Short mmCIF file of C-alpha atoms in Angstrom, two decimals:
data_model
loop_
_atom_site.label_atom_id
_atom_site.label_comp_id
_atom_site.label_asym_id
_atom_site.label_seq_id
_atom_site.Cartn_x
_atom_site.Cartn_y
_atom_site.Cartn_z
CA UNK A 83 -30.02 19.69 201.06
CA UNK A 84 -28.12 21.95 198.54
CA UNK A 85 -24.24 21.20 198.19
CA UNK A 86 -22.01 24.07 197.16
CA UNK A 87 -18.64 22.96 195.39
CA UNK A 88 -15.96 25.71 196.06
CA UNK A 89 -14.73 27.69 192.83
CA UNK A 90 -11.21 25.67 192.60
CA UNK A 91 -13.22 22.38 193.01
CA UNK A 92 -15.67 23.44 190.28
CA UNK A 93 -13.20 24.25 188.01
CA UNK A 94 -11.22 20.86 188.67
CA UNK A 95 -14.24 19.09 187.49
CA UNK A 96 -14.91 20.90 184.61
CA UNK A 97 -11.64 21.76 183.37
CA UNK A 98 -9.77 18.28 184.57
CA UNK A 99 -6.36 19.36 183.25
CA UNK A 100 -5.41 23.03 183.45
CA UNK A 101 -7.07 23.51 186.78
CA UNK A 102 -4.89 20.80 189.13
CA UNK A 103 -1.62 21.89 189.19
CA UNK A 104 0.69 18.18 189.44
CA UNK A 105 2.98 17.62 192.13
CA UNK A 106 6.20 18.43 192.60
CA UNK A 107 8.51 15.72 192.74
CA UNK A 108 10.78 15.07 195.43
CA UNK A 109 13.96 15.72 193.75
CA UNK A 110 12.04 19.25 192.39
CA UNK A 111 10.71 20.18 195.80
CA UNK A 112 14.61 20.09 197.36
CA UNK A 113 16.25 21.98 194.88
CA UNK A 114 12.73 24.46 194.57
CA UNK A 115 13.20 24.74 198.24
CA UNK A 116 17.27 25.01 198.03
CA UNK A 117 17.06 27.97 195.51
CA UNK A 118 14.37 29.86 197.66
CA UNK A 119 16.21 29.71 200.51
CA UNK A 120 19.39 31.19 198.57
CA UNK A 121 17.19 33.72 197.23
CA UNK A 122 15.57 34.85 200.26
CA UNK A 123 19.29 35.22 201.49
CA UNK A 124 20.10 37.63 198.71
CA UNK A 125 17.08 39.66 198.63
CA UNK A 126 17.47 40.57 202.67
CA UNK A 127 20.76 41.68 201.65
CA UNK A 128 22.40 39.18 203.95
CA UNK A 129 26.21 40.71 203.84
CA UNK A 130 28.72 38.24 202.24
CA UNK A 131 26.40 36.06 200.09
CA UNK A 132 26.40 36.63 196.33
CA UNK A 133 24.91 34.06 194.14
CA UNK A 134 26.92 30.94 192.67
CA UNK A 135 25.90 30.30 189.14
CA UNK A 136 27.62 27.71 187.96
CA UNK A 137 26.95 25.88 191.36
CA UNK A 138 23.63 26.03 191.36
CA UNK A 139 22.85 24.42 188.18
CA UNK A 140 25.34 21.84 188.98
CA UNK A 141 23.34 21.11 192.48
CA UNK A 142 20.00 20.95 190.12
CA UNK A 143 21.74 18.50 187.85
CA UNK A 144 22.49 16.41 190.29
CA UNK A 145 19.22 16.54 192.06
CA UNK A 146 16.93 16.61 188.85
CA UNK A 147 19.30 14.40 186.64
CA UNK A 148 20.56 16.95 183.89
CA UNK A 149 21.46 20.40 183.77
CA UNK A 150 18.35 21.27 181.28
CA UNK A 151 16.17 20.19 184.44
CA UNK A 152 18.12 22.64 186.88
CA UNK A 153 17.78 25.24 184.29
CA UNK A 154 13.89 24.37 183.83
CA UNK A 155 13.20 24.56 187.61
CA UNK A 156 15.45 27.70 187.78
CA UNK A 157 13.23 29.41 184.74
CA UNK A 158 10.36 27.97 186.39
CA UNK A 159 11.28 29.96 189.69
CA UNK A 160 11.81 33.23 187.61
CA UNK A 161 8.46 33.08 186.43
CA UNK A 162 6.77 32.63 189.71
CA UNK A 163 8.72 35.34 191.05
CA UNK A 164 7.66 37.51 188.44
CA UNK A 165 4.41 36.40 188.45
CA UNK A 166 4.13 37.50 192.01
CA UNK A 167 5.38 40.61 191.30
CA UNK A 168 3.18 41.67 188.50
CA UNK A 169 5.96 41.64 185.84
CA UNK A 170 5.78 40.02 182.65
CA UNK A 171 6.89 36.30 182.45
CA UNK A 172 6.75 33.33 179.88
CA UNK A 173 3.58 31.51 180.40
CA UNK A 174 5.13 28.25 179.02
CA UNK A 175 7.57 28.45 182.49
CA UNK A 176 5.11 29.23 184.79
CA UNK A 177 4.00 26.01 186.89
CA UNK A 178 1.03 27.13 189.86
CA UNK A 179 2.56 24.25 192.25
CA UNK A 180 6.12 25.77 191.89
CA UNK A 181 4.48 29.33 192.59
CA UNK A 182 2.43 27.92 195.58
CA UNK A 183 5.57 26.03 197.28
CA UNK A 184 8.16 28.99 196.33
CA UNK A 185 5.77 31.43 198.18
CA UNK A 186 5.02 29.26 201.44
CA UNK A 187 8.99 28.69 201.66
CA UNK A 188 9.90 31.89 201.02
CA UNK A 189 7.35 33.58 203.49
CA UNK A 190 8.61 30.96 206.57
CA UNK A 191 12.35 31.78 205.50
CA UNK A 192 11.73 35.66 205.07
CA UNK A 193 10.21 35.50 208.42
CA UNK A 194 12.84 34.18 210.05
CA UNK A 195 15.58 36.40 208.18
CA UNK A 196 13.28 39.51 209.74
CA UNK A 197 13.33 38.19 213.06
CA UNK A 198 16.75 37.64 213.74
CA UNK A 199 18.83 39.05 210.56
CA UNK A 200 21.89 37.58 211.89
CA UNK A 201 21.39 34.20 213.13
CA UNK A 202 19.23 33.59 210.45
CA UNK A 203 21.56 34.84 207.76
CA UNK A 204 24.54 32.90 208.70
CA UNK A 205 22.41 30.41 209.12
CA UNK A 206 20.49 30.14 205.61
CA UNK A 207 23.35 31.82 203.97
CA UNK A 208 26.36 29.16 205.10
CA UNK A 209 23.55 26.16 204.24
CA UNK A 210 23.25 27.53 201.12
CA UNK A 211 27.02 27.82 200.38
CA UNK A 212 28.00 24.50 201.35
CA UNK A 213 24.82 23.76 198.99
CA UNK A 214 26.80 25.66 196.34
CA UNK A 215 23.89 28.32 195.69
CA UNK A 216 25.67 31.60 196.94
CA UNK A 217 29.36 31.87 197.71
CA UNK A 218 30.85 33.78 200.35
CA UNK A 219 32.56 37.60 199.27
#
């Protein structure tokens, strides 16, 4: 009997390293999920929401212990945003496990925001305020 290894697994065998992404931590996969959520509030144009800085990096801080780590996970983000959009981003940011969890988050919370703009956008959008990711205009 001939076994055939899928392409990812073969890959993870031969190239140990590069080819498993690590895990997000706990503390990363809140605030990843926090600043999707705020995101996917601002890019349906959810009216009222614009996007709180200074707030967010202090949330990150908090969560990922310093303010360098918010801004890492934020420039991390960029990158797998532009990544999925075929732009031009700094390889040294770009993290596959980020890009994998940013996408499945933002495709359930895009969903939503499509289904029922409203509900869903007072919804996400007020979470993310009192989160301090967007304020309120």
């Amino acid at each position: 009997m001939k076994i055939m290894l899928p392409a990812a697994a073969m890959l993870a065998i031969v190239f140990p390293g590069p080819a498993r992404a690590a895990a997000l931590s706990d503390a990363e996969a809140t605030f990843l999920d926090q600043l999707v959520t705020a995101s996917a509030v601002l890019e349906q144009r959810c009216v009222g929401y614009e996007v709180n800085g200074a707030g967010g990096v202090q949330l990150g801080a908090r969560l990922l212990g310093s303010p360098d780590a918010a801004m890492a996970m934020i420039d991390t983000y960029a990158a797998a945003i532009k990544a999925r959009d075929g732009a031009t981003y700094d390889p040294n940011n770009f993290r596959p496990e980020v890009y994998e969890a940013a996408s499945k988050t933002f495709r359930r919370i895009r969903t939503d925001l499509v289904r029922n703009p409203e509900r869903a956008c007072a919804d996400y959008g007020d979470t993310s305020v009192d989160r301090g990711l967007l304020r309120r205009y």
